PDB file of N, CA and C in Angstrom:
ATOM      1  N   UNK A  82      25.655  -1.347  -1.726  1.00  0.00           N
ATOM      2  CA  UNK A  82      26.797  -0.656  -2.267  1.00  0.00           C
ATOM      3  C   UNK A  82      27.949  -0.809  -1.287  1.00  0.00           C
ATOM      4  N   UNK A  83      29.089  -1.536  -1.641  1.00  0.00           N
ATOM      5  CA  UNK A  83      30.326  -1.420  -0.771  1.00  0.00           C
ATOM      6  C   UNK A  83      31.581  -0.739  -1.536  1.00  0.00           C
ATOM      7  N   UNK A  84      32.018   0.562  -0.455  1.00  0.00           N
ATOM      8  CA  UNK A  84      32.732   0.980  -1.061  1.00  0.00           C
ATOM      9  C   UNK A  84      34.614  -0.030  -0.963  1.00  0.00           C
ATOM     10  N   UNK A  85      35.214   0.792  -1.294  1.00  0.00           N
ATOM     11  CA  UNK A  85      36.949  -0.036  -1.577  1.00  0.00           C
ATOM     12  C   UNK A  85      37.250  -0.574  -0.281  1.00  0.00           C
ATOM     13  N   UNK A  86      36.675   0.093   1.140  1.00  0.00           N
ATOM     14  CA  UNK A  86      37.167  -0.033   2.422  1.00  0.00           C
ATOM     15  C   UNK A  86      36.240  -1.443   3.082  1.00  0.00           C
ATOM     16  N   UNK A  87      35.372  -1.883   2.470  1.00  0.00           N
ATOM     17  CA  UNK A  87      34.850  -2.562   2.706  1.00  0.00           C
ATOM     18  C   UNK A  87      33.591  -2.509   3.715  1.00  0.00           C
ATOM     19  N   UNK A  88      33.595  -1.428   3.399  1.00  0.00           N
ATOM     20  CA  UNK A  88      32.125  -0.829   4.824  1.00  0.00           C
ATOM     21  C   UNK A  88      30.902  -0.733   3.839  1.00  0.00           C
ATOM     22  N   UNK A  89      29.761  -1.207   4.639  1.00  0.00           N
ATOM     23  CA  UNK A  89      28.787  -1.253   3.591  1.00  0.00           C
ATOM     24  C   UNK A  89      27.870   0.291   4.416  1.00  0.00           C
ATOM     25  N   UNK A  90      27.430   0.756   2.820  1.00  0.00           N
ATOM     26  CA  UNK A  90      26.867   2.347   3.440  1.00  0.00           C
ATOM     27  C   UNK A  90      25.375   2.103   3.371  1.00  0.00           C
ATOM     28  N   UNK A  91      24.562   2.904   3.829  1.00  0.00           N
ATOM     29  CA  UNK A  91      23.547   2.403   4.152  1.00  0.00           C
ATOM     30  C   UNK A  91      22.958   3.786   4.167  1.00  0.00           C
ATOM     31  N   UNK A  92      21.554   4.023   3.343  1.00  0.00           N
ATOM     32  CA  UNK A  92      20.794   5.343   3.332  1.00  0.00           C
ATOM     33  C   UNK A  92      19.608   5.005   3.851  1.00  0.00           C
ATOM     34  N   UNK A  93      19.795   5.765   5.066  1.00  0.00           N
ATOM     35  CA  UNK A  93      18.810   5.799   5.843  1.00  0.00           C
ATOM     36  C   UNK A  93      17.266   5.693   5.890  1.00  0.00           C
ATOM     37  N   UNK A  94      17.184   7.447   4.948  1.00  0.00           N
ATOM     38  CA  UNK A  94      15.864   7.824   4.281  1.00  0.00           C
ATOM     39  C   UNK A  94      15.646   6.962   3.701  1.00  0.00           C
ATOM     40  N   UNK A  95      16.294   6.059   2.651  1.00  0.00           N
ATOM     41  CA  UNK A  95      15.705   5.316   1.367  1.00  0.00           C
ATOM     42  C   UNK A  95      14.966   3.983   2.301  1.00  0.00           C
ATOM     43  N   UNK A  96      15.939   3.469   3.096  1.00  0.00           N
ATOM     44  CA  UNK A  96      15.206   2.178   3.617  1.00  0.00           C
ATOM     45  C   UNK A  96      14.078   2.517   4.656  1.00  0.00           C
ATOM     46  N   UNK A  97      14.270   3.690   5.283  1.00  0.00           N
ATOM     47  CA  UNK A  97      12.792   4.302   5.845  1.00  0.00           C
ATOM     48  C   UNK A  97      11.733   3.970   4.483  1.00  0.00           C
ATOM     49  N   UNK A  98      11.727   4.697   3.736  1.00  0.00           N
ATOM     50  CA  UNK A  98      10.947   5.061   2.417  1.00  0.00           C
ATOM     51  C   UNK A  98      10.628   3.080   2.059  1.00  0.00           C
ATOM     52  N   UNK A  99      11.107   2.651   1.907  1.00  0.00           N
ATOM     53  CA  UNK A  99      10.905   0.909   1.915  1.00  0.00           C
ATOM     54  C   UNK A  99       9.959   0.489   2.648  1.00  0.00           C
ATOM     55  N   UNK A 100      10.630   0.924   3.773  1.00  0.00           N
ATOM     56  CA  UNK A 100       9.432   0.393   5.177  1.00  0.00           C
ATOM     57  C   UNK A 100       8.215   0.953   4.896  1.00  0.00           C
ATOM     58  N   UNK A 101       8.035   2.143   4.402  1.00  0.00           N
ATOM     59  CA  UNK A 101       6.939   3.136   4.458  1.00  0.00           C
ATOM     60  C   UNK A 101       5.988   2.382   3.572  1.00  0.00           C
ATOM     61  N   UNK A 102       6.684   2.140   2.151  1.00  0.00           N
ATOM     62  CA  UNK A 102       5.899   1.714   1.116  1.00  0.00           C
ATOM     63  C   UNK A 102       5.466   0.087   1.447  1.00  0.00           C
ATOM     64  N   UNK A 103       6.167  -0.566   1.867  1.00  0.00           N
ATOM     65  CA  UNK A 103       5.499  -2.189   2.257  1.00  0.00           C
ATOM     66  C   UNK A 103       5.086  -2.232   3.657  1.00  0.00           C
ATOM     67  N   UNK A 104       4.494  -1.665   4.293  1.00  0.00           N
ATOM     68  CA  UNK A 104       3.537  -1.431   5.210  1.00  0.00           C
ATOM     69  C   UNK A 104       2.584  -1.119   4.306  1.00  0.00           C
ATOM     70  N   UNK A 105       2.436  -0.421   3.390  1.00  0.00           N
ATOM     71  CA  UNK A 105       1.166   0.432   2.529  1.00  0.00           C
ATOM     72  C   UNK A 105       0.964  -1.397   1.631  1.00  0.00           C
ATOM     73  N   UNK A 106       2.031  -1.807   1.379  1.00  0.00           N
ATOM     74  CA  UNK A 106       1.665  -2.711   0.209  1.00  0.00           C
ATOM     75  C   UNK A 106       1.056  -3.956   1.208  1.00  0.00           C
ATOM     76  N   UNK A 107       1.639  -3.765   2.638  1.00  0.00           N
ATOM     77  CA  UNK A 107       0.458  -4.975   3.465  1.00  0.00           C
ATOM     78  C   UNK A 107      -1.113  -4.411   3.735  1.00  0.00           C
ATOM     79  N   UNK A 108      -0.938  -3.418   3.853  1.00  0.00           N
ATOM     80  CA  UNK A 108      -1.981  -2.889   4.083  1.00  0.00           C
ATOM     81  C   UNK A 108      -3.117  -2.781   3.379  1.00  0.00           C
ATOM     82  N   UNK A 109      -2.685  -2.827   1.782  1.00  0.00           N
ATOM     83  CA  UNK A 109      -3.446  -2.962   0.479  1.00  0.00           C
ATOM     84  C   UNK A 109      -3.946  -4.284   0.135  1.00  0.00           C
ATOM     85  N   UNK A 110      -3.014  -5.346   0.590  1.00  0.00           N
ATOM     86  CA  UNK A 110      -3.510  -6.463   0.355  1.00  0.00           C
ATOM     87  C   UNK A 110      -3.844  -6.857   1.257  1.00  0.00           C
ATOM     88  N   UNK A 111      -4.293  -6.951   2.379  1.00  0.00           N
ATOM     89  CA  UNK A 111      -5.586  -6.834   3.317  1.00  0.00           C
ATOM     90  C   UNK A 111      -6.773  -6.069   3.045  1.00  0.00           C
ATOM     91  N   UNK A 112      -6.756  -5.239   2.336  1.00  0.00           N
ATOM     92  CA  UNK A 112      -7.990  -4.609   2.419  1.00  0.00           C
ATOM     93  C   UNK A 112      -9.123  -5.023   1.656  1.00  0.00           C
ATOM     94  N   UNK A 113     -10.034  -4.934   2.111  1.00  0.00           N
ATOM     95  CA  UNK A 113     -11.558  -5.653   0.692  1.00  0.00           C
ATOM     96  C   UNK A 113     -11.929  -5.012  -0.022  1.00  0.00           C
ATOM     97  N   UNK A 114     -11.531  -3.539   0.015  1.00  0.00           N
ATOM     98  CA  UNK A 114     -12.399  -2.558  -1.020  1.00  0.00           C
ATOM     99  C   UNK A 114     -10.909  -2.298  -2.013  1.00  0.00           C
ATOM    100  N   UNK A 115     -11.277  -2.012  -3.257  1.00  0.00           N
ATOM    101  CA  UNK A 115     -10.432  -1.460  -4.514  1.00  0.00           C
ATOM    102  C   UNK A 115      -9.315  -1.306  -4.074  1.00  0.00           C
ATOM    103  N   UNK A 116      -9.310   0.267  -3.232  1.00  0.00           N
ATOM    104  CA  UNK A 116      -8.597   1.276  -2.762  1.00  0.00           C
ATOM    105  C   UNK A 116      -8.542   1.242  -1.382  1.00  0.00           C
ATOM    106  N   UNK A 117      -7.394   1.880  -0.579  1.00  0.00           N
ATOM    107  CA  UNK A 117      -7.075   2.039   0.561  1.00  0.00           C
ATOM    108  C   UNK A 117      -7.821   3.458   0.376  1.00  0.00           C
ATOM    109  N   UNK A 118      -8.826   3.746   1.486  1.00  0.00           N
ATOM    110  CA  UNK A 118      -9.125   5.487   1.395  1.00  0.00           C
ATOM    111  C   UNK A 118      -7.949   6.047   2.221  1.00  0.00           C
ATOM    112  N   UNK A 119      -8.071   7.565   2.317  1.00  0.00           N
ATOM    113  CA  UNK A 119      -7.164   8.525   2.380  1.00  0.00           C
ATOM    114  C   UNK A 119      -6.733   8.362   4.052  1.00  0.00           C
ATOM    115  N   UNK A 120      -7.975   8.265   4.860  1.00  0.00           N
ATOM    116  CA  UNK A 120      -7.817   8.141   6.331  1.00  0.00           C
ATOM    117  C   UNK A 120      -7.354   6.434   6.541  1.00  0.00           C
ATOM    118  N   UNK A 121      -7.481   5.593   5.756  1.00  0.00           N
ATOM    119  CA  UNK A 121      -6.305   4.423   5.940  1.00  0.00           C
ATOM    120  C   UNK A 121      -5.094   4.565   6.176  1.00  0.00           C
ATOM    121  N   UNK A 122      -4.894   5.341   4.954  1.00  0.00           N
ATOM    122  CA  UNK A 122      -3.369   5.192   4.418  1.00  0.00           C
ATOM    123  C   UNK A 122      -3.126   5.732   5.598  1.00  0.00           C
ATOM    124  N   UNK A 123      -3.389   7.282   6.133  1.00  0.00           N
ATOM    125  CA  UNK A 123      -2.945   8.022   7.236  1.00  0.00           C
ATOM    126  C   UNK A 123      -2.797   7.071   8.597  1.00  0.00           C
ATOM    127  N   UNK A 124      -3.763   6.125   8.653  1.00  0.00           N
ATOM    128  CA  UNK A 124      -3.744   5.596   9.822  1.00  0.00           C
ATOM    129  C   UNK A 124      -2.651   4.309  10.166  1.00  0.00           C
ATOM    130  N   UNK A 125      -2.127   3.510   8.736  1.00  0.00           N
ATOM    131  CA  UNK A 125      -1.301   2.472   8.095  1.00  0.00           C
ATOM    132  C   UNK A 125       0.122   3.623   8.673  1.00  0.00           C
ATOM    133  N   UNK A 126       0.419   4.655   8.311  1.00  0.00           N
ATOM    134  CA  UNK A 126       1.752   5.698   8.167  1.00  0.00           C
ATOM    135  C   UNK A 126       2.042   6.270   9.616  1.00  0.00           C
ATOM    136  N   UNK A 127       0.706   6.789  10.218  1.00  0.00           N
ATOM    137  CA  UNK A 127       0.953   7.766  11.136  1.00  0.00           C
ATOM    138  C   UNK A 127       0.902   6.346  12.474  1.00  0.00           C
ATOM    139  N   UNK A 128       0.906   4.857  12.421  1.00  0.00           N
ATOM    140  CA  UNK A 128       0.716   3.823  12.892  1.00  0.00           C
ATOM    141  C   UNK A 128       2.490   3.166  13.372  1.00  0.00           C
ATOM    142  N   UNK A 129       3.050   4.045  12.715  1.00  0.00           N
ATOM    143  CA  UNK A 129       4.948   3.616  13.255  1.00  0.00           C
ATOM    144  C   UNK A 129       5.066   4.449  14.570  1.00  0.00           C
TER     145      UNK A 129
END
């Protein structure tokens, strides 16, 4: 999104929230079983 001034704005949270979710989506496609269990995911998140 660029506003009239030509500065590009940038939301913080959201591209955190990006990072968050494609770490999970590498993390998923590495894994061999179905599902990531619950203490994965925690360990994939609480791993930044």
């Amino acid at each position: 999104m660029t506003p009239a001034g030509g500065t590009t704005v940038q939301d913080h949270v959201a591209l955190a929230e990006i990072e968050l979710c494609g770490e999970l989506i590498i993390a998923a496609s590495a894994a061999h079983e179905d599902r990531l269990s619950q203490d994965r995911i925690d360990e994939v998140l609480m791993g930044r």
